[in-house]
Amino acid sequence: MERPVEPDLNDLMGRLGYRFLDETHLRLALLHRSYQAEFDEPGSNERLEFLGDAVLGWVIADVAYHRLPDDPEGRLSDLRQAVVNTHALADRAREIGLGGFVMLGHGEATGGGRDKDSILADAFEAVIGAIYIDGGDAAARDFVHRHLAESVEEMIPVLDTVDAKTALQELCAQQGHHAPHYETLGEGPDHDRVFTANVVIGGRTLGTGRGRTKKAAEQVAAREAIARLTH
């Protein structure tokens, strides 16, 4: 079978915001095992993916440690997992358009492989590994910060919401109350929307919260309800 056209590495480097000293590292990061098998390449991106996974975990752990200086280990782990899970990394890869550059075998390519979460996430990690090999830890750290720092900030209030709502759910069960439910409304234009959430337990509103997102408003409401039930 005829080989597909090689990916435009110069275009991709512009999207990544990093210019490789040795472009063979980037090419290898894009080379899926299905392409390796079909076109008899000497290697695939799996080793770089392994390295990139470790580098990514280290950088995000460092960010979480300094961003949340008073939080316990479990919460730091939750934040890291929320940022580096397969779905989250695949979304970052889609933002870059990485799927259009991944080198796939014919079957994988025609089967929708360019938009598979697992392939995109693996390629994203392999790119991080390639940057680490090519430019060292500073270059890899800079890439991760530029492409994932926003994800860290977005996930912190989400984790707060999960923690507060879970805690309230467990507290209600312990005290024999009905399970809480939330009534949330948004007001204002899309660019300046404010949400108000009421948490209702057994027909009584025990907490009210406001926030820029539905989850943030429910977080505040859940914390207020916890305060009422424990004092």
mmCIF file of C-alpha atoms in Angstrom:
data_model
loop_
_atom_site.group_PDB
_atom_site.id
_atom_site.type_symbol
_atom_site.label_atom_id
_atom_site.label_comp_id
_atom_site.label_asym_id
_atom_site.label_seq_id
_atom_site.Cartn_x
_atom_site.Cartn_y
_atom_site.Cartn_z
ATOM 1 C CA MET A 1 0.000 0.000 0.000
ATOM 2 C CA GLU A 2 1.242 3.498 -0.840
ATOM 3 C CA ARG A 3 2.479 5.550 2.074
ATOM 4 C CA PRO A 4 0.335 8.514 3.117
ATOM 5 C CA VAL A 5 1.695 12.024 2.707
ATOM 6 C CA GLU A 6 4.027 12.965 5.556
ATOM 7 C CA PRO A 7 2.577 15.412 8.095
ATOM 8 C CA ASP A 8 3.579 19.065 7.797
ATOM 9 C CA LEU A 9 5.861 19.324 10.815
ATOM 10 C CA ASN A 10 6.482 23.022 10.299
ATOM 11 C CA ASP A 11 2.744 23.722 10.544
ATOM 12 C CA LEU A 12 2.463 21.594 13.668
ATOM 13 C CA MET A 13 5.421 23.249 15.364
ATOM 14 C CA GLY A 14 3.674 26.574 14.894
ATOM 15 C CA ARG A 15 0.564 25.184 16.576
ATOM 16 C CA LEU A 16 2.588 23.699 19.420
ATOM 17 C CA GLY A 17 4.526 26.881 20.038
ATOM 18 C CA TYR A 18 7.790 24.962 20.082
ATOM 19 C CA ARG A 19 10.362 24.577 17.293
ATOM 20 C CA PHE A 20 12.278 21.311 17.401
ATOM 21 C CA LEU A 21 16.034 21.261 17.021
ATOM 22 C CA ASP A 22 15.686 17.698 15.713
ATOM 23 C CA GLU A 23 12.373 17.208 13.897
ATOM 24 C CA THR A 24 12.743 13.425 13.918
ATOM 25 C CA HIS A 25 11.667 13.535 17.580
ATOM 26 C CA LEU A 26 8.383 15.172 16.596
ATOM 27 C CA ARG A 27 7.802 12.770 13.712
ATOM 28 C CA LEU A 28 8.264 9.806 16.040
ATOM 29 C CA ALA A 29 5.805 11.327 18.532
ATOM 30 C CA LEU A 30 3.160 11.262 15.792
ATOM 31 C CA LEU A 31 3.823 7.706 14.645
ATOM 32 C CA HIS A 32 1.089 5.357 15.888
ATOM 33 C CA ARG A 33 1.792 1.649 16.207
ATOM 34 C CA SER A 34 -0.732 0.906 13.422
ATOM 35 C CA TYR A 35 1.400 2.948 11.008
ATOM 36 C CA GLN A 36 4.544 1.243 12.268
ATOM 37 C CA ALA A 37 3.094 -2.190 11.577
ATOM 38 C CA GLU A 38 1.683 -1.312 8.174
ATOM 39 C CA PHE A 39 4.701 0.511 6.773
ATOM 40 C CA ASP A 40 7.502 -1.318 8.587
ATOM 41 C CA GLU A 41 8.761 1.643 10.588
ATOM 42 C CA PRO A 42 11.491 0.904 13.169
ATOM 43 C CA GLY A 43 9.496 2.378 16.070
ATOM 44 C CA SER A 44 6.278 4.011 17.235
ATOM 45 C CA ASN A 45 5.409 6.806 19.645
ATOM 46 C CA GLU A 46 4.820 4.465 22.605
ATOM 47 C CA ARG A 47 8.188 5.070 24.283
ATOM 48 C CA LEU A 48 7.792 8.838 23.972
ATOM 49 C CA GLU A 49 4.243 8.512 25.311
ATOM 50 C CA PHE A 50 5.624 6.685 28.363
ATOM 51 C CA LEU A 51 8.161 9.453 28.951
ATOM 52 C CA GLY A 52 5.674 12.244 28.282
ATOM 53 C CA ASP A 53 3.191 10.769 30.741
ATOM 54 C CA ALA A 54 5.827 10.903 33.470
ATOM 55 C CA VAL A 55 6.906 14.453 32.589
ATOM 56 C CA LEU A 56 3.300 15.647 32.448
ATOM 57 C CA GLY A 57 2.469 14.079 35.800
ATOM 58 C CA TRP A 58 5.527 15.684 37.391
ATOM 59 C CA VAL A 59 4.774 19.173 36.039
ATOM 60 C CA ILE A 60 1.096 19.101 37.023
ATOM 61 C CA ALA A 61 1.969 17.706 40.459
ATOM 62 C CA ASP A 62 4.365 20.617 40.930
ATOM 63 C CA VAL A 63 1.710 23.119 39.805
ATOM 64 C CA ALA A 64 -0.892 21.573 42.129
ATOM 65 C CA TYR A 65 1.537 21.554 45.084
ATOM 66 C CA HIS A 66 2.255 25.271 44.758
ATOM 67 C CA ARG A 67 -1.235 26.332 43.639
ATOM 68 C CA LEU A 68 -2.914 24.632 46.616
ATOM 69 C CA PRO A 69 -0.348 25.030 49.433
ATOM 70 C CA ASP A 70 -2.709 24.089 52.261
ATOM 71 C CA ASP A 71 -4.536 21.160 50.659
ATOM 72 C CA PRO A 72 -3.993 17.472 51.548
ATOM 73 C CA GLU A 73 -2.363 14.932 49.255
ATOM 74 C CA GLY A 74 -5.684 13.427 48.198
ATOM 75 C CA ARG A 75 -6.954 16.710 46.793
ATOM 76 C CA LEU A 76 -3.702 17.326 44.930
ATOM 77 C CA SER A 77 -4.052 13.860 43.391
ATOM 78 C CA ASP A 78 -7.652 14.582 42.415
ATOM 79 C CA LEU A 79 -6.604 17.801 40.687
ATOM 80 C CA ARG A 80 -3.788 16.104 38.803
ATOM 81 C CA GLN A 81 -6.077 13.287 37.671
ATOM 82 C CA ALA A 82 -8.734 15.745 36.521
ATOM 83 C CA VAL A 83 -6.208 17.575 34.367
ATOM 84 C CA VAL A 84 -4.274 14.645 32.876
ATOM 85 C CA ASN A 85 -7.004 12.052 32.267
ATOM 86 C CA THR A 86 -7.460 10.706 28.743
ATOM 87 C CA HIS A 87 -10.534 12.772 27.911
ATOM 88 C CA ALA A 88 -8.961 16.033 29.111
ATOM 89 C CA LEU A 89 -5.742 15.447 27.170
ATOM 90 C CA ALA A 90 -7.693 14.511 24.049
ATOM 91 C CA ASP A 91 -9.522 17.834 24.282
ATOM 92 C CA ARG A 92 -6.195 19.682 24.462
ATOM 93 C CA ALA A 93 -5.003 17.719 21.430
ATOM 94 C CA ARG A 94 -8.141 18.706 19.514
ATOM 95 C CA GLU A 95 -7.538 22.369 20.300
ATOM 96 C CA ILE A 96 -4.142 22.067 18.617
ATOM 97 C CA GLY A 97 -5.552 20.037 15.738
ATOM 98 C CA LEU A 98 -3.146 17.217 16.561
ATOM 99 C CA GLY A 99 -5.357 14.509 15.055
ATOM 100 C CA GLY A 100 -4.674 15.799 11.556
ATOM 101 C CA PHE A 101 -0.945 15.161 11.987
ATOM 102 C CA VAL A 102 -0.959 11.723 13.647
ATOM 103 C CA MET A 103 0.410 8.989 11.391
ATOM 104 C CA LEU A 104 -2.044 6.072 11.353
ATOM 105 C CA GLY A 105 -2.359 2.837 9.487
ATOM 106 C CA HIS A 106 -5.073 2.672 6.844
ATOM 107 C CA GLY A 107 -7.569 0.761 8.990
ATOM 108 C CA GLU A 108 -7.168 3.037 11.983
ATOM 109 C CA ALA A 109 -7.348 6.164 9.839
ATOM 110 C CA THR A 110 -10.540 5.113 8.044
ATOM 111 C CA GLY A 111 -12.062 3.922 11.327
ATOM 112 C CA GLY A 112 -12.087 7.368 12.905
ATOM 113 C CA GLY A 113 -8.767 7.033 14.692
ATOM 114 C CA ARG A 114 -7.916 10.701 14.269
ATOM 115 C CA ASP A 115 -10.659 11.615 16.723
ATOM 116 C CA LYS A 116 -10.282 8.770 19.228
ATOM 117 C CA ASP A 117 -9.618 10.024 22.740
ATOM 118 C CA SER A 118 -7.015 7.341 23.419
ATOM 119 C CA ILE A 119 -4.986 8.034 20.261
ATOM 120 C CA LEU A 120 -5.126 11.803 20.731
ATOM 121 C CA ALA A 121 -4.173 11.655 24.410
ATOM 122 C CA ASP A 122 -1.309 9.258 23.703
ATOM 123 C CA ALA A 123 -0.003 11.492 20.911
ATOM 124 C CA PHE A 124 -0.242 14.557 23.154
ATOM 125 C CA GLU A 125 1.831 12.814 25.818
ATOM 126 C CA ALA A 126 4.292 11.630 23.173
ATOM 127 C CA VAL A 127 4.730 15.217 21.976
ATOM 128 C CA ILE A 128 5.546 16.248 25.549
ATOM 129 C CA GLY A 129 8.092 13.428 25.705
ATOM 130 C CA ALA A 130 9.582 14.545 22.390
ATOM 131 C CA ILE A 131 9.875 18.148 23.589
ATOM 132 C CA TYR A 132 11.582 16.916 26.756
ATOM 133 C CA ILE A 133 14.123 14.913 24.726
ATOM 134 C CA ASP A 134 14.682 17.754 22.270
ATOM 135 C CA GLY A 135 14.725 20.785 24.561
ATOM 136 C CA GLY A 136 15.007 19.530 28.123
ATOM 137 C CA ASP A 137 12.815 19.908 31.172
ATOM 138 C CA ALA A 138 12.440 23.695 30.861
ATOM 139 C CA ALA A 139 10.978 23.402 27.361
ATOM 140 C CA ALA A 140 8.630 20.605 28.412
ATOM 141 C CA ARG A 141 7.511 22.498 31.495
ATOM 142 C CA ASP A 142 6.843 25.617 29.429
ATOM 143 C CA PHE A 143 4.742 23.640 26.938
ATOM 144 C CA VAL A 144 2.659 22.014 29.679
ATOM 145 C CA HIS A 145 2.120 25.354 31.415
ATOM 146 C CA ARG A 146 0.988 27.047 28.198
ATOM 147 C CA HIS A 147 -1.424 24.309 27.193
ATOM 148 C CA LEU A 148 -2.728 23.065 30.565
ATOM 149 C CA ALA A 149 -2.452 25.887 33.110
ATOM 150 C CA GLU A 150 -5.950 27.071 32.203
ATOM 151 C CA SER A 151 -7.256 23.541 32.780
ATOM 152 C CA VAL A 152 -5.803 23.570 36.293
ATOM 153 C CA GLU A 153 -7.606 26.815 37.127
ATOM 154 C CA GLU A 154 -10.860 25.544 35.610
ATOM 155 C CA MET A 155 -10.752 22.308 37.601
ATOM 156 C CA ILE A 156 -10.132 23.793 41.045
ATOM 157 C CA PRO A 157 -13.703 25.138 41.500
ATOM 158 C CA VAL A 158 -15.095 21.960 39.950
ATOM 159 C CA LEU A 159 -13.294 19.882 42.569
ATOM 160 C CA ASP A 160 -14.591 22.226 45.246
ATOM 161 C CA THR A 161 -18.090 21.623 43.933
ATOM 162 C CA VAL A 162 -17.681 17.864 43.911
ATOM 163 C CA ASP A 163 -16.256 17.886 47.426
ATOM 164 C CA ALA A 164 -18.984 20.115 48.882
ATOM 165 C CA LYS A 165 -21.863 18.322 47.206
ATOM 166 C CA THR A 166 -20.498 14.902 48.105
ATOM 167 C CA ALA A 167 -19.977 15.985 51.688
ATOM 168 C CA LEU A 168 -23.542 17.283 51.885
ATOM 169 C CA GLN A 169 -24.915 14.081 50.367
ATOM 170 C CA GLU A 170 -23.045 12.011 52.948
ATOM 171 C CA LEU A 171 -24.099 14.290 55.805
ATOM 172 C CA CYS A 172 -27.761 14.001 54.848
ATOM 173 C CA ALA A 173 -27.485 10.214 54.817
ATOM 174 C CA GLN A 174 -25.789 10.199 58.212
ATOM 175 C CA GLN A 175 -28.421 12.448 59.780
ATOM 176 C CA GLY A 176 -31.386 10.693 58.166
ATOM 177 C CA HIS A 177 -32.418 13.567 55.892
ATOM 178 C CA HIS A 178 -33.762 13.344 52.380
ATOM 179 C CA ALA A 179 -31.149 13.569 49.640
ATOM 180 C CA PRO A 180 -30.437 17.160 48.601
ATOM 181 C CA HIS A 181 -31.477 18.517 45.238
ATOM 182 C CA TYR A 182 -30.504 21.755 43.548
ATOM 183 C CA GLU A 183 -32.597 24.423 41.869
ATOM 184 C CA THR A 184 -30.329 26.631 39.789
ATOM 185 C CA LEU A 185 -31.182 29.583 37.575
ATOM 186 C CA GLY A 186 -28.964 31.765 35.402
ATOM 187 C CA GLU A 187 -29.482 35.479 34.833
ATOM 188 C CA GLY A 188 -27.874 38.052 32.561
ATOM 189 C CA PRO A 189 -26.260 37.961 29.108
ATOM 190 C CA ASP A 190 -24.072 35.052 28.091
ATOM 191 C CA HIS A 191 -20.846 37.033 28.555
ATOM 192 C CA ASP A 192 -21.800 38.148 32.087
ATOM 193 C CA ARG A 193 -24.068 35.408 33.373
ATOM 194 C CA VAL A 194 -24.642 34.905 37.111
ATOM 195 C CA PHE A 195 -26.154 31.735 38.555
ATOM 196 C CA THR A 196 -28.191 31.388 41.745
ATOM 197 C CA ALA A 197 -28.541 27.942 43.297
ATOM 198 C CA ASN A 198 -30.818 26.775 46.093
ATOM 199 C CA VAL A 199 -30.204 23.429 47.752
ATOM 200 C CA VAL A 200 -33.444 21.894 49.001
ATOM 201 C CA ILE A 201 -33.560 19.109 51.590
ATOM 202 C CA GLY A 202 -36.865 17.640 52.711
ATOM 203 C CA GLY A 203 -38.798 20.518 51.187
ATOM 204 C CA ARG A 204 -36.694 23.180 52.942
ATOM 205 C CA THR A 205 -34.151 25.471 51.310
ATOM 206 C CA LEU A 206 -31.064 25.131 53.482
ATOM 207 C CA GLY A 207 -28.511 26.871 51.311
ATOM 208 C CA THR A 208 -28.311 29.522 48.619
ATOM 209 C CA GLY A 209 -25.303 30.380 46.515
ATOM 210 C CA ARG A 210 -24.352 32.660 43.644
ATOM 211 C CA GLY A 211 -21.531 32.248 41.169
ATOM 212 C CA ARG A 212 -20.307 32.779 37.631
ATOM 213 C CA THR A 213 -20.981 29.122 36.816
ATOM 214 C CA LYS A 214 -23.730 26.694 37.785
ATOM 215 C CA LYS A 215 -21.208 24.479 39.576
ATOM 216 C CA ALA A 216 -19.716 27.350 41.535
ATOM 217 C CA ALA A 217 -23.160 28.504 42.692
ATOM 218 C CA GLU A 218 -24.085 24.998 43.812
ATOM 219 C CA GLN A 219 -20.781 24.743 45.678
ATOM 220 C CA VAL A 220 -21.624 27.817 47.750
ATOM 221 C CA ALA A 221 -25.150 26.565 48.377
ATOM 222 C CA ALA A 222 -23.888 23.149 49.494
ATOM 223 C CA ARG A 223 -21.382 24.705 51.893
ATOM 224 C CA GLU A 224 -24.093 26.886 53.421
ATOM 225 C CA ALA A 225 -26.345 23.865 53.909
ATOM 226 C CA ILE A 226 -23.513 21.942 55.569
ATOM 227 C CA ALA A 227 -22.971 24.852 57.945
ATOM 228 C CA ARG A 228 -26.659 24.886 58.901
ATOM 229 C CA LEU A 229 -26.821 21.142 59.449
ATOM 230 C CA THR A 230 -23.704 21.011 61.599
ATOM 231 C CA HIS A 231 -24.329 24.024 63.860
#
